Amino acid sequence: MSQFDHTLVSMCNRTQQQDVFNILGVVSGSTLFLGFSNCTSLQPVVIMERVVLYREKAAGMYSTLAYTIAQMAIELPYILVQVLVFASTVYPMIGFQMTTVKFFWFVLYMMLSFMYYTLYGMMTLALTPNHEMAAGLSFLIYVFWNVFSGFIIGRELIPIWWRWVYWANPAAWTVYGLMFSQLGDRMELIRVPGQPDQTVREFLEGYLGLEGRYFNLITYLHLVVIALFAFLFFILIKHLKFERR
């Protein structure tokens, strides 16, 4: 059996601390990589459309609000198909419970994650004069999101004076929601080096800081940040103009 097969079996059985870390790595890496890929593939298209928007607005033929709504609406079917293909492939491989409710939570959080990554990429294009600067700004912020997502450093291990960054980080919310929605009710005992055996739920709460009392808040914060990025995109694309005649 290959090392990859051993990892998959371990993730399904969840008998030790490393099994939870394996799932955490898959969840964090998937959302960050796919979200960043969505952003970078979208930006060259939006930057070309921005030139057309400037021209049509000057001619009085198009409104910024209509463009913003259309831009978001056209992304929804693509994101939905992408998430369903990804979820139907990866979800059973990770070894998550095959229940309708948990699969729904997985799909929901992946969709919300892709939406705010996409809208953030659009917002940076509205804020900067060219594609290169937007890509650089996006990459910088995504690195920051990754560091404070709860994967590289768990929330309980982040210094208290930096912990506000974790709570202001959309990527951390997604990791929190995915991990707790899938493992928050698991009561299997796992081996933790240097500590007594504990349930998966106890390990999530004690070591990673993923508590059930914040679960609903995390979901609402996704909706808030999506609305915020959409609003900022509308305001910036309406009032900033980088075209020179």
Tab-separated table of C-alpha atoms in Angstrom:
chain	number	residue	atom	x	y	z
A	1	MET	CA	0.000	0.000	0.000
A	2	SER	CA	1.369	3.426	-0.969
A	3	GLN	CA	1.891	6.305	1.470
A	4	PHE	CA	-1.065	8.099	-0.172
A	5	ASP	CA	-3.313	5.071	0.467
A	6	HIS	CA	-2.160	4.934	4.089
A	7	THR	CA	-3.034	8.621	4.477
A	8	LEU	CA	-6.533	8.104	3.048
A	9	VAL	CA	-7.200	5.123	5.326
A	10	SER	CA	-5.924	7.106	8.310
A	11	MET	CA	-8.157	10.069	7.461
A	12	CYS	CA	-11.188	7.776	7.299
A	13	ASN	CA	-10.435	5.957	10.582
A	14	ARG	CA	-9.381	8.978	12.699
A	15	THR	CA	-7.558	7.203	15.511
A	16	GLN	CA	-4.846	9.756	16.285
A	17	GLN	CA	-4.119	13.464	16.331
A	18	GLN	CA	-2.401	13.391	12.935
A	19	ASP	CA	-5.603	12.170	11.265
A	20	VAL	CA	-7.359	15.403	12.239
A	21	PHE	CA	-4.354	17.415	11.043
A	22	ASN	CA	-4.504	15.596	7.685
A	23	ILE	CA	-8.123	16.664	7.231
A	24	LEU	CA	-7.266	20.197	8.335
A	25	GLY	CA	-4.535	20.335	5.684
A	26	VAL	CA	-6.834	19.103	2.920
A	27	VAL	CA	-9.569	21.558	3.876
A	28	SER	CA	-7.233	24.537	4.186
A	29	GLY	CA	-5.229	23.755	1.057
A	30	SER	CA	-8.301	23.132	-1.073
A	31	THR	CA	-10.065	26.363	-0.200
A	32	LEU	CA	-6.931	28.492	-0.538
A	33	PHE	CA	-5.645	26.965	-3.776
A	34	LEU	CA	-8.989	26.792	-5.566
A	35	GLY	CA	-10.055	30.215	-4.322
A	36	PHE	CA	-6.804	31.796	-5.496
A	37	SER	CA	-7.103	29.990	-8.842
A	38	ASN	CA	-10.589	31.408	-9.315
A	39	CYS	CA	-9.321	34.891	-8.565
A	40	THR	CA	-6.318	34.775	-10.894
A	41	SER	CA	-8.285	33.294	-13.788
A	42	LEU	CA	-11.013	35.921	-13.440
A	43	GLN	CA	-8.857	39.038	-13.228
A	44	PRO	CA	-7.619	39.174	-16.870
A	45	VAL	CA	-11.226	38.956	-18.076
A	46	VAL	CA	-12.545	41.636	-15.734
A	47	ILE	CA	-9.729	44.043	-16.600
A	48	MET	CA	-10.722	43.882	-20.277
A	49	GLU	CA	-14.392	44.311	-19.446
A	50	ARG	CA	-13.555	47.356	-17.363
A	51	VAL	CA	-12.395	49.211	-20.478
A	52	VAL	CA	-15.704	48.440	-22.171
A	53	LEU	CA	-17.599	49.601	-19.074
A	54	TYR	CA	-15.771	52.949	-19.121
A	55	ARG	CA	-16.707	53.477	-22.751
A	56	GLU	CA	-20.343	52.481	-22.378
A	57	LYS	CA	-20.778	54.580	-19.228
A	58	ALA	CA	-19.363	57.613	-21.018
A	59	ALA	CA	-21.869	57.055	-23.805
A	60	GLY	CA	-24.735	56.757	-21.304
A	61	MET	CA	-25.538	53.215	-22.447
A	62	TYR	CA	-24.691	51.219	-19.326
A	63	SER	CA	-24.889	51.654	-15.555
A	64	THR	CA	-22.371	50.524	-12.973
A	65	LEU	CA	-25.039	48.810	-10.882
A	66	ALA	CA	-26.207	46.701	-13.829
A	67	TYR	CA	-22.614	45.720	-14.580
A	68	THR	CA	-21.947	44.765	-10.940
A	69	ILE	CA	-25.071	42.610	-10.695
A	70	ALA	CA	-24.366	40.940	-14.035
A	71	GLN	CA	-20.744	40.287	-13.100
A	72	MET	CA	-21.741	38.534	-9.878
A	73	ALA	CA	-24.656	36.643	-11.421
A	74	ILE	CA	-22.559	35.188	-14.225
A	75	GLU	CA	-20.099	33.757	-11.722
A	76	LEU	CA	-22.715	31.832	-9.716
A	77	PRO	CA	-23.373	28.961	-12.184
A	78	TYR	CA	-19.651	28.483	-12.751
A	79	ILE	CA	-18.933	28.388	-9.016
A	80	LEU	CA	-21.826	25.987	-8.375
A	81	VAL	CA	-20.651	23.515	-11.034
A	82	GLN	CA	-17.062	23.793	-9.845
A	83	VAL	CA	-18.021	23.146	-6.219
A	84	LEU	CA	-20.296	20.189	-7.044
A	85	VAL	CA	-17.619	18.507	-9.156
A	86	PHE	CA	-15.002	19.132	-6.473
A	87	ALA	CA	-17.235	18.042	-3.584
A	88	SER	CA	-18.469	14.857	-5.255
A	89	THR	CA	-14.851	13.833	-5.880
A	90	VAL	CA	-13.036	14.968	-2.740
A	91	TYR	CA	-15.716	14.567	-0.058
A	92	PRO	CA	-15.795	10.734	-0.062
A	93	MET	CA	-11.996	10.561	-0.458
A	94	ILE	CA	-11.477	12.511	2.762
A	95	GLY	CA	-13.693	10.060	4.597
A	96	PHE	CA	-16.386	12.438	5.781
A	97	GLN	CA	-19.756	11.016	6.796
A	98	MET	CA	-21.988	10.454	3.785
A	99	THR	CA	-25.034	12.285	5.097
A	100	THR	CA	-27.127	14.875	3.301
A	101	VAL	CA	-26.727	17.503	6.019
A	102	LYS	CA	-22.949	17.278	6.208
A	103	PHE	CA	-22.544	17.206	2.444
A	104	PHE	CA	-24.756	20.315	2.273
A	105	TRP	CA	-22.533	22.128	4.777
A	106	PHE	CA	-19.440	21.165	2.804
A	107	VAL	CA	-20.919	22.453	-0.465
A	108	LEU	CA	-22.254	25.610	1.198
A	109	TYR	CA	-18.938	26.615	2.759
A	110	MET	CA	-17.027	25.872	-0.425
A	111	MET	CA	-19.446	28.046	-2.410
A	112	LEU	CA	-19.226	30.893	0.083
A	113	SER	CA	-15.442	30.609	0.035
A	114	PHE	CA	-15.256	30.769	-3.769
A	115	MET	CA	-17.632	33.726	-3.789
A	116	TYR	CA	-15.565	35.924	-1.494
A	117	TYR	CA	-12.316	34.967	-3.231
A	118	THR	CA	-13.865	35.875	-6.582
A	119	LEU	CA	-15.344	39.133	-5.343
A	120	TYR	CA	-12.117	40.098	-3.630
A	121	GLY	CA	-10.281	39.600	-6.915
A	122	MET	CA	-12.817	41.811	-8.680
A	123	MET	CA	-12.544	44.434	-5.946
A	124	THR	CA	-8.757	44.651	-6.296
A	125	LEU	CA	-9.171	45.253	-10.029
A	126	ALA	CA	-11.546	48.114	-9.336
A	127	LEU	CA	-9.040	49.549	-6.852
A	128	THR	CA	-5.853	49.354	-8.948
A	129	PRO	CA	-4.937	50.768	-12.375
A	130	ASN	CA	-3.785	47.514	-13.996
A	131	HIS	CA	-3.894	43.742	-13.798
A	132	GLU	CA	-0.333	43.379	-12.463
A	133	MET	CA	-0.955	45.548	-9.408
A	134	ALA	CA	-4.258	43.792	-8.712
A	135	ALA	CA	-2.592	40.375	-8.915
A	136	GLY	CA	0.194	41.481	-6.571
A	137	LEU	CA	-2.248	42.899	-4.029
A	138	SER	CA	-4.372	39.753	-4.185
A	139	PHE	CA	-1.372	37.479	-3.659
A	140	LEU	CA	-0.161	39.534	-0.696
A	141	ILE	CA	-3.511	39.379	1.068
A	142	TYR	CA	-3.959	35.663	0.315
A	143	VAL	CA	-0.605	34.874	1.910
A	144	PHE	CA	-1.755	36.824	4.970
A	145	TRP	CA	-5.050	34.923	4.996
A	146	ASN	CA	-3.216	31.610	4.759
A	147	VAL	CA	-0.888	32.334	7.680
A	148	PHE	CA	-3.798	33.201	9.988
A	149	SER	CA	-6.291	30.626	8.685
A	150	GLY	CA	-5.822	28.286	11.650
A	151	PHE	CA	-3.820	25.707	9.685
A	152	ILE	CA	-0.221	26.885	10.011
A	153	ILE	CA	-0.898	28.184	13.530
A	154	GLY	CA	-3.970	27.054	15.466
A	155	ARG	CA	-6.165	29.769	16.953
A	156	GLU	CA	-5.234	28.824	20.504
A	157	LEU	CA	-1.521	29.088	19.634
A	158	ILE	CA	-1.739	32.539	18.043
A	159	PRO	CA	-0.448	35.241	20.439
A	160	ILE	CA	-3.366	36.995	22.066
A	161	TRP	CA	-2.459	40.372	20.545
A	162	TRP	CA	-2.636	38.834	17.029
A	163	ARG	CA	-5.798	36.805	17.566
A	164	TRP	CA	-8.034	39.572	16.232
A	165	VAL	CA	-6.460	38.914	12.812
A	166	TYR	CA	-7.784	35.353	12.932
A	167	TRP	CA	-11.327	36.561	13.572
A	168	ALA	CA	-11.032	39.140	10.765
A	169	ASN	CA	-9.817	36.506	8.291
A	170	PRO	CA	-12.402	35.017	5.871
A	171	ALA	CA	-10.160	32.018	5.133
A	172	ALA	CA	-10.135	31.178	8.864
A	173	TRP	CA	-13.936	31.299	8.912
A	174	THR	CA	-14.115	28.791	6.057
A	175	VAL	CA	-11.669	26.389	7.700
A	176	TYR	CA	-13.582	26.762	10.978
A	177	GLY	CA	-16.937	26.067	9.324
A	178	LEU	CA	-15.753	23.095	7.290
A	179	MET	CA	-13.901	21.439	10.155
A	180	PHE	CA	-16.608	21.912	12.776
A	181	SER	CA	-19.514	21.010	10.492
A	182	GLN	CA	-17.823	17.708	9.604
A	183	LEU	CA	-16.067	16.722	12.851
A	184	GLY	CA	-17.788	18.738	15.581
A	185	ASP	CA	-20.067	15.860	16.573
A	186	ARG	CA	-17.489	13.070	16.335
A	187	MET	CA	-16.947	11.270	19.634
A	188	GLU	CA	-14.279	8.728	18.619
A	189	LEU	CA	-11.257	8.662	20.892
A	190	ILE	CA	-7.956	9.721	19.322
A	191	ARG	CA	-4.416	9.427	20.647
A	192	VAL	CA	-2.758	12.770	21.423
A	193	PRO	CA	0.967	12.609	22.272
A	194	GLY	CA	1.651	13.638	25.859
A	195	GLN	CA	-2.039	13.814	26.793
A	196	PRO	CA	-4.818	11.363	27.688
A	197	ASP	CA	-6.947	10.051	24.835
A	198	GLN	CA	-9.734	12.468	23.950
A	199	THR	CA	-12.629	12.664	21.544
A	200	VAL	CA	-12.335	14.380	18.198
A	201	ARG	CA	-14.703	17.102	19.398
A	202	GLU	CA	-12.626	17.730	22.531
A	203	PHE	CA	-9.475	17.976	20.422
A	204	LEU	CA	-11.124	20.457	18.060
A	205	GLU	CA	-12.213	22.642	20.956
A	206	GLY	CA	-9.152	22.353	23.171
A	207	TYR	CA	-6.296	22.417	20.674
A	208	LEU	CA	-7.688	24.082	17.536
A	209	GLY	CA	-10.188	26.350	19.295
A	210	LEU	CA	-13.114	25.286	17.079
A	211	GLU	CA	-16.147	25.655	19.353
A	212	GLY	CA	-19.793	25.094	18.560
A	213	ARG	CA	-20.921	28.405	20.048
A	214	TYR	CA	-19.292	30.321	17.165
A	215	PHE	CA	-20.566	28.121	14.344
A	216	ASN	CA	-23.606	30.235	13.416
A	217	LEU	CA	-21.557	33.425	13.688
A	218	ILE	CA	-19.004	32.012	11.256
A	219	THR	CA	-21.737	31.302	8.710
A	220	TYR	CA	-23.186	34.810	8.957
A	221	LEU	CA	-19.729	36.370	8.652
A	222	HIS	CA	-19.316	34.707	5.259
A	223	LEU	CA	-22.466	36.441	4.028
A	224	VAL	CA	-21.323	39.762	5.498
A	225	VAL	CA	-17.902	39.682	3.819
A	226	ILE	CA	-19.420	38.671	0.468
A	227	ALA	CA	-21.827	41.610	0.658
A	228	LEU	CA	-18.965	43.907	1.725
A	229	PHE	CA	-16.694	42.924	-1.180
A	230	ALA	CA	-19.587	43.259	-3.636
A	231	PHE	CA	-20.449	46.709	-2.309
A	232	LEU	CA	-16.820	47.856	-2.434
A	233	PHE	CA	-16.489	46.567	-5.980
A	234	PHE	CA	-19.544	48.583	-6.993
A	235	ILE	CA	-18.367	51.764	-5.259
A	236	LEU	CA	-14.800	51.540	-6.558
A	237	ILE	CA	-15.707	50.685	-10.145
A	238	LYS	CA	-18.206	53.534	-10.123
A	239	HIS	CA	-15.987	56.283	-8.725
A	240	LEU	CA	-12.461	55.304	-9.794
A	241	LYS	CA	-11.475	55.608	-13.419
A	242	PHE	CA	-7.969	54.692	-14.579
A	243	GLU	CA	-8.484	55.096	-18.317
A	244	ARG	CA	-6.513	57.872	-19.965
A	245	ARG	CA	-7.429	59.348	-23.324
